[in-house]
XYZ file of C-alpha atoms in Angstrom:
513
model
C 34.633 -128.730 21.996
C 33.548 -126.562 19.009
C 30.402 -125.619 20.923
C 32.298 -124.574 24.393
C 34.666 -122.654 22.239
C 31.396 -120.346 20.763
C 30.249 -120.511 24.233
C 33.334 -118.427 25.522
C 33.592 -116.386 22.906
C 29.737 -115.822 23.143
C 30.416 -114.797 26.570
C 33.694 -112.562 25.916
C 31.143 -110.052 22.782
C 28.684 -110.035 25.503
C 31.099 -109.020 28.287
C 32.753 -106.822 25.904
C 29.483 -105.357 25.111
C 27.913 -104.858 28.357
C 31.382 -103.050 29.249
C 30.366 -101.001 26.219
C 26.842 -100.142 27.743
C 28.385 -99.506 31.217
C 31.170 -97.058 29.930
C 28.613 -95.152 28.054
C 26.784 -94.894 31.509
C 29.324 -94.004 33.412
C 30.258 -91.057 30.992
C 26.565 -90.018 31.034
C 26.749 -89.891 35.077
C 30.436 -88.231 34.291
C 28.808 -85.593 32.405
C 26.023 -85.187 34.488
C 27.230 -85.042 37.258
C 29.533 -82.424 36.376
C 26.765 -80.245 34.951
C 25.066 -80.344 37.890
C 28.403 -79.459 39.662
C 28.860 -76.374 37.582
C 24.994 -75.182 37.515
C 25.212 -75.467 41.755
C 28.486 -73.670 41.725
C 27.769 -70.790 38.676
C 24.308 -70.305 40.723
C 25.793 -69.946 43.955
C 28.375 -67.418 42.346
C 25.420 -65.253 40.429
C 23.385 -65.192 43.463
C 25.989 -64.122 46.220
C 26.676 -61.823 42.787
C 23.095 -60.639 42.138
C 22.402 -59.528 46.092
C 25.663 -57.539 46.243
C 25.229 -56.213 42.945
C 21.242 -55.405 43.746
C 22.964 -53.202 46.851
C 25.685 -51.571 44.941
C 23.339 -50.475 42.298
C 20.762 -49.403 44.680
C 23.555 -47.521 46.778
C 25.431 -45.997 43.398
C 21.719 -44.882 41.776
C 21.078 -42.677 44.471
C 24.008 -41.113 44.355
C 24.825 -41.085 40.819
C 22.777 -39.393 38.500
C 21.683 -40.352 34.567
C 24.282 -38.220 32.874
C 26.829 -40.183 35.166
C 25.402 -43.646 33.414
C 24.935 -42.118 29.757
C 28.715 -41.116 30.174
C 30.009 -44.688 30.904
C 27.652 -46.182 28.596
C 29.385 -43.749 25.618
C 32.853 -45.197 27.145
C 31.941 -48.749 27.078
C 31.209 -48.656 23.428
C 34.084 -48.252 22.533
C 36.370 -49.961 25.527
C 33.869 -53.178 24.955
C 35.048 -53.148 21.715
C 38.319 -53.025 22.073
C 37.703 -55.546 24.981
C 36.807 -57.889 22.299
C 39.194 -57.418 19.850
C 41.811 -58.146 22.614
C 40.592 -61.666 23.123
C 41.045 -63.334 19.817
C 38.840 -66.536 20.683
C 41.556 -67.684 22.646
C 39.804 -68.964 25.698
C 37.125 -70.631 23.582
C 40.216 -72.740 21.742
C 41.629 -73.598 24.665
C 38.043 -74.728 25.788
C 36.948 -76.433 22.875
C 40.399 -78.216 21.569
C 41.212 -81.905 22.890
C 43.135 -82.063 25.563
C 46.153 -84.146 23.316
C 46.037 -80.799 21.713
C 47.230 -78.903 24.748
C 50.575 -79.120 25.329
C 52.926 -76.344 27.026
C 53.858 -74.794 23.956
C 50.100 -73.999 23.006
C 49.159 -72.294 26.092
C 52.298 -70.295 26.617
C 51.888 -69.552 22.948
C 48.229 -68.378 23.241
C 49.298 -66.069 26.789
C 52.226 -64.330 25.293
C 50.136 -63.234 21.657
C 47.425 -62.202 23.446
C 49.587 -60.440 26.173
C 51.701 -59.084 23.430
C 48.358 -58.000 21.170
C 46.350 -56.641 23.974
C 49.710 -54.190 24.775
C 49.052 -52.711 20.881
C 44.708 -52.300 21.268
C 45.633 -50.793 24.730
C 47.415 -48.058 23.212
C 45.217 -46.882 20.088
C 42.750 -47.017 22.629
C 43.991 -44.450 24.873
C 45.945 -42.363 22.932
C 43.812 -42.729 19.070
C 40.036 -43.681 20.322
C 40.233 -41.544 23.428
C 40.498 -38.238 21.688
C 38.257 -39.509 18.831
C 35.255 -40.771 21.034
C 35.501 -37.468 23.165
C 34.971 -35.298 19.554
C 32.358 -38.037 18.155
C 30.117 -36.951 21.171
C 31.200 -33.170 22.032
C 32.573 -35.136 25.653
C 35.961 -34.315 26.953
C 35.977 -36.624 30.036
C 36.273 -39.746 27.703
C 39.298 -38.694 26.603
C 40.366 -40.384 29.961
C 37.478 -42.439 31.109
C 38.103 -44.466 28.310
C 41.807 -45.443 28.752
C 40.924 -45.797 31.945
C 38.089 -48.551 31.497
C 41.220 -49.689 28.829
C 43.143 -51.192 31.858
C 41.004 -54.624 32.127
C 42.823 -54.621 28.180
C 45.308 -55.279 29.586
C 44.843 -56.897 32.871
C 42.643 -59.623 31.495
C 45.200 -61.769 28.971
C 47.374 -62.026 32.021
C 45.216 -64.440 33.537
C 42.907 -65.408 30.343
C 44.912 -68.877 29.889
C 44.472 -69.741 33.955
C 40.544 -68.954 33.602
C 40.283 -70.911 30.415
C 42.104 -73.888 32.095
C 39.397 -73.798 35.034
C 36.693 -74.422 32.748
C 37.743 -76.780 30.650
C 38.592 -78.964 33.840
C 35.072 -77.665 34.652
C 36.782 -76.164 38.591
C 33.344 -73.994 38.831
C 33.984 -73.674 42.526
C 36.934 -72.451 42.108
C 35.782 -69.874 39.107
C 32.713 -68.920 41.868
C 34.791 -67.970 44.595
C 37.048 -66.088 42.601
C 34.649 -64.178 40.953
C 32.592 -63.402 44.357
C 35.305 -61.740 45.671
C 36.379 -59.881 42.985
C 32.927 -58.858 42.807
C 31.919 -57.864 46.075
C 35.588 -55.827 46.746
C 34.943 -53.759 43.570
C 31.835 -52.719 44.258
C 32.355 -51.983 47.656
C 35.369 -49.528 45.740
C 32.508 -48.008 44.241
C 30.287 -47.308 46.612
C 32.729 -45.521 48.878
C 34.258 -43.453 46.011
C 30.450 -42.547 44.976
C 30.147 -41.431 48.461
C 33.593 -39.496 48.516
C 31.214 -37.341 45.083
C 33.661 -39.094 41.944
C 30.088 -39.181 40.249
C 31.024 -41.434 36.917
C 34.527 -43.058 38.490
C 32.880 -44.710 40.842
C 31.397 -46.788 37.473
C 34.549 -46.882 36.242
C 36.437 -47.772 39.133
C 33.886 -51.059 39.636
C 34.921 -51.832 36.555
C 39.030 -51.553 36.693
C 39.149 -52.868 40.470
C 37.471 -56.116 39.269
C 39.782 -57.249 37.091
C 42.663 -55.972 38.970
C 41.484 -58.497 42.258
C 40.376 -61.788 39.930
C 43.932 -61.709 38.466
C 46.312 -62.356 41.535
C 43.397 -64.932 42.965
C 43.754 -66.855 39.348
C 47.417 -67.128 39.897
C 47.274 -68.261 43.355
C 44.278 -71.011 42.826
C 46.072 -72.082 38.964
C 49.382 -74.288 38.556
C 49.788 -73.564 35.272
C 52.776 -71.537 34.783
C 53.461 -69.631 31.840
C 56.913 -70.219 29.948
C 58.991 -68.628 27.556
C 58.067 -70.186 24.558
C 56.319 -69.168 21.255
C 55.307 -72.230 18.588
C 54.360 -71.194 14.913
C 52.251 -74.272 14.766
C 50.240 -73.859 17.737
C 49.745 -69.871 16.926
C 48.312 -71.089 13.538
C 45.860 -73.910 15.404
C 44.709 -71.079 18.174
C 44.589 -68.695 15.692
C 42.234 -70.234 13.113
C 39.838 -71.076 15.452
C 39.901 -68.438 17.527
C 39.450 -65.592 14.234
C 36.147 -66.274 13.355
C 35.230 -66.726 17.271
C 36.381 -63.116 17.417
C 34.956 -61.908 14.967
C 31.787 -62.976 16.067
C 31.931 -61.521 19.427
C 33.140 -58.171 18.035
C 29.762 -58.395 15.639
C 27.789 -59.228 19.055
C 29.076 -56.383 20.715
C 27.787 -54.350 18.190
C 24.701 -55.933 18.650
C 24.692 -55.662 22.455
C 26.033 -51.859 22.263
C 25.498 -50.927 18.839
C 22.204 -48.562 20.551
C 24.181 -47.085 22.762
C 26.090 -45.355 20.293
C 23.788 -44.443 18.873
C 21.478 -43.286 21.451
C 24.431 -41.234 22.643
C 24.701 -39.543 19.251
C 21.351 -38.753 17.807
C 19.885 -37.700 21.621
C 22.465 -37.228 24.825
C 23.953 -38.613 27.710
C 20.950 -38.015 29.971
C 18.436 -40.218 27.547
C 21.262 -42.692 27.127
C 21.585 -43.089 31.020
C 17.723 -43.971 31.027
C 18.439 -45.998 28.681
C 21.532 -47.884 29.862
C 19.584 -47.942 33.303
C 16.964 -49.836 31.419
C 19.340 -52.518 30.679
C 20.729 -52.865 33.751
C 17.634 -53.581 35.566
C 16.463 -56.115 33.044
C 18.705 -57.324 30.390
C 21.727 -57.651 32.630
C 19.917 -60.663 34.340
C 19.345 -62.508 30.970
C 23.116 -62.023 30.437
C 23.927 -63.481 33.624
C 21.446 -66.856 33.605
C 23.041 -67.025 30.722
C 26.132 -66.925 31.463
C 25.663 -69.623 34.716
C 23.929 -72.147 31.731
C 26.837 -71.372 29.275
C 29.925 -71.516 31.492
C 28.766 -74.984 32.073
C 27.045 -75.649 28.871
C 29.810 -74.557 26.829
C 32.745 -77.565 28.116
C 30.072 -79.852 28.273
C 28.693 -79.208 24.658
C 32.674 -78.905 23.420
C 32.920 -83.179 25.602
C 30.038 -84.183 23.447
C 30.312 -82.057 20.018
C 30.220 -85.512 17.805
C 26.703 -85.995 19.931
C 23.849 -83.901 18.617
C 21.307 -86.011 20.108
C 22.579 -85.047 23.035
C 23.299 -81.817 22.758
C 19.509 -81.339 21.676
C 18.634 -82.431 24.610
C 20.588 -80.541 26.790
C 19.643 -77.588 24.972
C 16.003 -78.368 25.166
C 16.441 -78.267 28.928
C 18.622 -75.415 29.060
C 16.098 -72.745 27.418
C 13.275 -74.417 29.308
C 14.693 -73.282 32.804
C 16.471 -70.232 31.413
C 12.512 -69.398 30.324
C 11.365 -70.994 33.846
C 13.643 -68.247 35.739
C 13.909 -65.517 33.551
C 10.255 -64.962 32.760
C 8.924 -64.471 36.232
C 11.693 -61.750 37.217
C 10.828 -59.768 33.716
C 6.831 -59.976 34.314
C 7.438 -57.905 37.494
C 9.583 -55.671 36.219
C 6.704 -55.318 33.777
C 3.814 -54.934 36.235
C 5.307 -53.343 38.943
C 7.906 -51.120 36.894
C 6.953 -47.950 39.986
C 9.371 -50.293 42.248
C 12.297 -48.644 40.658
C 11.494 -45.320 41.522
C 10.455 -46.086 45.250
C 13.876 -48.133 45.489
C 16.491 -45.881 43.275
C 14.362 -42.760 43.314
C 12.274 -40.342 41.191
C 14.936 -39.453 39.128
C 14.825 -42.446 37.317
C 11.534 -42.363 35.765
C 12.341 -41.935 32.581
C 13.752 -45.527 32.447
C 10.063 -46.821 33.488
C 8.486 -47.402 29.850
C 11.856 -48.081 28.512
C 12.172 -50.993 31.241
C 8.843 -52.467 30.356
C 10.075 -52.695 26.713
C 13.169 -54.148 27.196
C 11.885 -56.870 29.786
C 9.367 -58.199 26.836
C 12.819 -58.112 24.659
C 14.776 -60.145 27.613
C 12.216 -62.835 27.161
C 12.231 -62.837 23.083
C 16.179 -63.328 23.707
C 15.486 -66.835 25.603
C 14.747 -68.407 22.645
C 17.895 -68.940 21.052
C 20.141 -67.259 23.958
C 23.095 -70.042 23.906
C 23.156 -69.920 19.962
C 26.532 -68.976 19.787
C 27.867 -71.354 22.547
C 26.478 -74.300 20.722
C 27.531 -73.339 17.363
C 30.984 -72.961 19.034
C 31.413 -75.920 20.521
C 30.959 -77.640 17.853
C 33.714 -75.740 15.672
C 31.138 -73.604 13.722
C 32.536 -70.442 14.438
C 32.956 -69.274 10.672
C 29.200 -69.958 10.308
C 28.319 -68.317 13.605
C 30.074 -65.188 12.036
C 28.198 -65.486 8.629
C 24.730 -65.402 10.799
C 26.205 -62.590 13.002
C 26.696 -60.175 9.912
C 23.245 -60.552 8.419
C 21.508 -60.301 11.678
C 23.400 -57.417 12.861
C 24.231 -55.341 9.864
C 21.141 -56.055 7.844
C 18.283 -56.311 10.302
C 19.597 -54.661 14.000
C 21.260 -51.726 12.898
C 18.749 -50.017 10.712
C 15.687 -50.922 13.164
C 17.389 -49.310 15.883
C 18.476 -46.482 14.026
C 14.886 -45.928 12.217
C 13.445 -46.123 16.401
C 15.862 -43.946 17.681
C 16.254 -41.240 15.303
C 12.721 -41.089 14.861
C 10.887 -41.775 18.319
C 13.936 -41.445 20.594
C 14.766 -43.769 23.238
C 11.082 -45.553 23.489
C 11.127 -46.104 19.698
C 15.006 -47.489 20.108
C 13.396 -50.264 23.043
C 10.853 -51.223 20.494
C 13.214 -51.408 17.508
C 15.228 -54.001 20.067
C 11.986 -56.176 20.277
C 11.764 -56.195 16.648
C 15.064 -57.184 15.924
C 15.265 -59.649 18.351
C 12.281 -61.507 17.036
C 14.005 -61.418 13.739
C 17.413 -62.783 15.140
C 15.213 -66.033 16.652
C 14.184 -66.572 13.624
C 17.685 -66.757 11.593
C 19.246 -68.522 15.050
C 16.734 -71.082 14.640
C 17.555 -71.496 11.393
C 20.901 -72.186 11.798
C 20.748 -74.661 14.426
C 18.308 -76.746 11.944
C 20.502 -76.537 8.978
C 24.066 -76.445 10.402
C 23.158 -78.801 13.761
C 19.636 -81.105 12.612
C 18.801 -78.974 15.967
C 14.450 -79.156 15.383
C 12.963 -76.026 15.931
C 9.996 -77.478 17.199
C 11.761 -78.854 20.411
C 13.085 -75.411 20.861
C 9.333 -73.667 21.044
C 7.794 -75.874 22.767
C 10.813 -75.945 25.605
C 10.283 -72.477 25.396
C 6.765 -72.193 25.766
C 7.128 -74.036 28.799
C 8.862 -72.074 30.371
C 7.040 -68.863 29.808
C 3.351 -69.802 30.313
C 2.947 -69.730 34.079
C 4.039 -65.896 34.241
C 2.071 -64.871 31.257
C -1.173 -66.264 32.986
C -0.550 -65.090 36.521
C 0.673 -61.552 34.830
C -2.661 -61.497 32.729
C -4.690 -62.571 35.948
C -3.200 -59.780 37.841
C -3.524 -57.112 35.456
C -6.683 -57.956 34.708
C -7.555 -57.985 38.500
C -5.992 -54.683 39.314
C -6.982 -52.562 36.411
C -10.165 -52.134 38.575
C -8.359 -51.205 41.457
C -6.628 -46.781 41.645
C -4.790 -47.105 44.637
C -1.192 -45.621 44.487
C 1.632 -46.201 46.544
C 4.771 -48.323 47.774
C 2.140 -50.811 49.926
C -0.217 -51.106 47.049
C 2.373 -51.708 44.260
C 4.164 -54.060 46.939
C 1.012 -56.043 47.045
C 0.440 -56.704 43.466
C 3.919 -57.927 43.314
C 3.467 -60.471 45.863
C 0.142 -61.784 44.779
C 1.991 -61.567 41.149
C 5.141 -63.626 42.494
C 2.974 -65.803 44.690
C 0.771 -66.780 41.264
C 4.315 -67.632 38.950
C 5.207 -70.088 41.898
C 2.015 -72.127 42.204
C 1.407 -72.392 38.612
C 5.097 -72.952 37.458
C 4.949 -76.003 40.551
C 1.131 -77.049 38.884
C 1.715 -76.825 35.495
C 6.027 -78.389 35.500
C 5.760 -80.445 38.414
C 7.699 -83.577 36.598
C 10.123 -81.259 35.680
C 10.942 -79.683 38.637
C 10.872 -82.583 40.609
C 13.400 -84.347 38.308
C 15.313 -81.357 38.956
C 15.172 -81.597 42.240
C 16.148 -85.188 42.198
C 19.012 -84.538 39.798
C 20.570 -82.156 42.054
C 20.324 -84.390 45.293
C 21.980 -87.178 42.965
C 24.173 -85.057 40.887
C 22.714 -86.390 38.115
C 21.133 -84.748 34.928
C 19.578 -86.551 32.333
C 19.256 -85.238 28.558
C 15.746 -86.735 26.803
């Protein structure tokens, strides 16, 4: 009897713990399968977004000119900012809390302070930074280009809470087809008003129109519902994690804008729309991959923050093919840098060398380009913010002030390389102490990624430094031989990878080792 009796209860821990082992499985296909959900849906999204864009740009830099850019850039300073300041880490609370956490009370809480808040920033912006910002740079039209790029200030809170809800229930489709038409009717706004000769409003137009379409397309697609209530408790919860999130961002802005300013003050608007150009054409990719890997990453990492093993690994994989698809676009616009001018014309080749620059930067920035997302999700934000300070205020802003005041914009695009080199460095130092993340599974992840282009871009340079030819045909032929190398060797030299990609996707599965 005794011996039946340990039998079944044998049987029940084994049941229970196979149970165990099949629950854990399930979540990992759960998770995986909604990673590879989001990364088909975010992708879809930035390439519908990418060959609009690519024509609106192409469209609006033949008809604009660089003081047009340099002006915006100036107003973006300081409407980013305020942009930022505006947000309060909200959305990443709402993100990152449990989901016992919100209740009705937090999220109508969270809309009306930030509604409330963003009212206040919206009006020492236009009538206090306006006027200020049009005297710092001897430019009268930012005293209303600026209020004008203001009205996403206060556009953007109104639907902040419905966005927020969409990716922590990880509805990527839903995010992708909002933001494709947003984006596609805004810069089709642009391009007519840059043919009707606004010059810079048809920048700033692109901008405003955006956010003005996303926000009735939220409400529609959303069934949350804001109310009128306002709970001290939950404004203290949203509000301690979202401070330090802000704070952060507003320190990244700097970072991200910081040379702007002052490229705008110590030269002018015409070097600063080489400049911004620059960016555009190279740095605004990064921020987009990015942004496809840490819409995703950033629920996903928030699901799993008591997991670091796991989180590692996803990591791992995430700079790998950030490196695997950012690298090859940045070694052409390396190479063959004389597209731009046969595409957006001759007018813009003062942003040649400056391009070049900034595309090795681009590819420093994979490193440790989801830093902040990971240290986020896993309620770091105070440390984040720490990190921020040192690497902005002791290391970012004096390099790029040495370059630019010195050498101008070139020295400014190799003051960014520097200082992005030294922000790996402290990044990867974080994630080790704060996260056990090892830096050694970063590099190598990383190196990966980047090898294929650095050998088909040292083939090809090395093959046509013995060739003179000029021209659209000849520079169109390196590029293809160029583009034609990346593929082969990236297939040769990741083949497992890519074919567990591959497989992953038809299975909507993703694994994390």
């Amino acid at each position: 009897m005794f011996y039946f009796s340990a039998k079944i209860c044998a049987l029940k821990k084994y049941d229970y713990f196979c149970c165990l082992i099949l629950k854990k499985k399930s979540n990992i296909l759960s998770t995986s399968k909604q990673i590879v959900n989001g990364v088909t849906w975010t992708t879809i999204q930035t390439l519908i977004n990418r060959s609009s864009d690519f024509i609106v740009k192409m469209i609006l830099a033949r008809l604009l000119f660089p003081e047009d850019y340099g002006l915006i850039g100036m107003a973006v300073v300081f409407s980013g900012f305020f942009k930022e300041i505006t947000n309060l880490g909200f959305g990443s609370a709402i993100i990152q809390r449990h989901e016992s956490i919100i209740t009705k009370a937090y999220l109508s809480t969270a809309f009306w302070t930030n509604f409330i808040w963003s009212l206040f920033t919206f009006l020492i912006l236009s009538f206090i930074i306006g006027p200020l910002a049009a005297s710092f740079y001897n430019e009268e039209a930012l005293i209303y280009v600026i209020p004008a790029l203001g009205v996403s200030i206060l556009t953007n809170p109104l639907y902040l809470i419905h966005r927020s809800l969409f990716f922590k229930e990880l509805e990527f489709k839903k995010i992708s087809r909002i933001n494709n038409i947003a984006n596609i009717t805004s810069g089709v706004v642009a391009v007519i008003l840059a043919f009707l000769g606004a010059g810079v409003w048809a920048l700033v137009a692109q901008s405003v129109v955006l956010t003005i379409v996303e926000m009735p397309l939220y409400y529609r697609a959303s069934k949350w519902k804001v109310d009128f209530l306002w709970d001290k408790e939950s404004f203290h919860n949203i509000f301690g994690f979202g401070v330090f999130t802000t704070l952060s961002g507003l320190v990244n802005r700097f970072a991200s804008q910081g040379d702007y300013l002052l490229v705008g003050k110590l030269l002018n608007k015409v070097e600063l729309g080489f400049y911004s150009f620059a960016f555009i054409m190279t740095d605004s990719f990064r921020v987009q991959v990015r942004q496809i890997i840490d819409s995703v990453m950033y629920p996903i990492y928030s699901k799993n923050q008591h997991d670091i093993i796991k989180q590692e690994g996803f990591m791992n994989k995430s700079i790998f093919f950030n490196s695997l698809i950012i690298t090859p676009i940045m070694g052409v616009m390396f190479i063959s840098t004389e597209l731009v001018t046969y595409i957006f014309g001759h007018k813009w080749v003062g942003s040649l060398l400056i391009m070049k620059i900034i595309a090795v930067s681009v590819v420093v920035q994979i490193i440790t380009n989801s830093f902040s997302t990971i240290m986020r999700a896993n309620n770091l934000s105070y440390i984040e913010f720490k990190l921020q300070l040192v690497k902005v205020f002791l290391f970012y802003f004096p390099l790029i002030f040495v370059g630019t005041y010195y050498y101008g914009t070139i020295g400014c695009s190799y003051a960014v390389v520097i200082a992005r080199v030294v922000i790996n460095i402290i990044n990867i130092y974080g994630l080790k102490k704060y996260l056990n993340i090892k830096p050694k599974g970063i590099l190598i992840s990383f190196y990966k990624g980047i090898l294929p282009t650095f050998i088909s871009g040292f083939i090809v340079i090395t093959v046509f430094y013995f060739f003179k030819f000029e021209g659209v045909i000849f520079v169109l032929i390196k590029t293809l031989i160029l583009f034609i190398l990346i593929v082969v060797l990236s297939y040769l030299m990741n083949k497992k990878e890519i074919k567990n990609l591959v497989a992953n996707f038809k299975n909507k599965t993703i694994t994390y080792e």
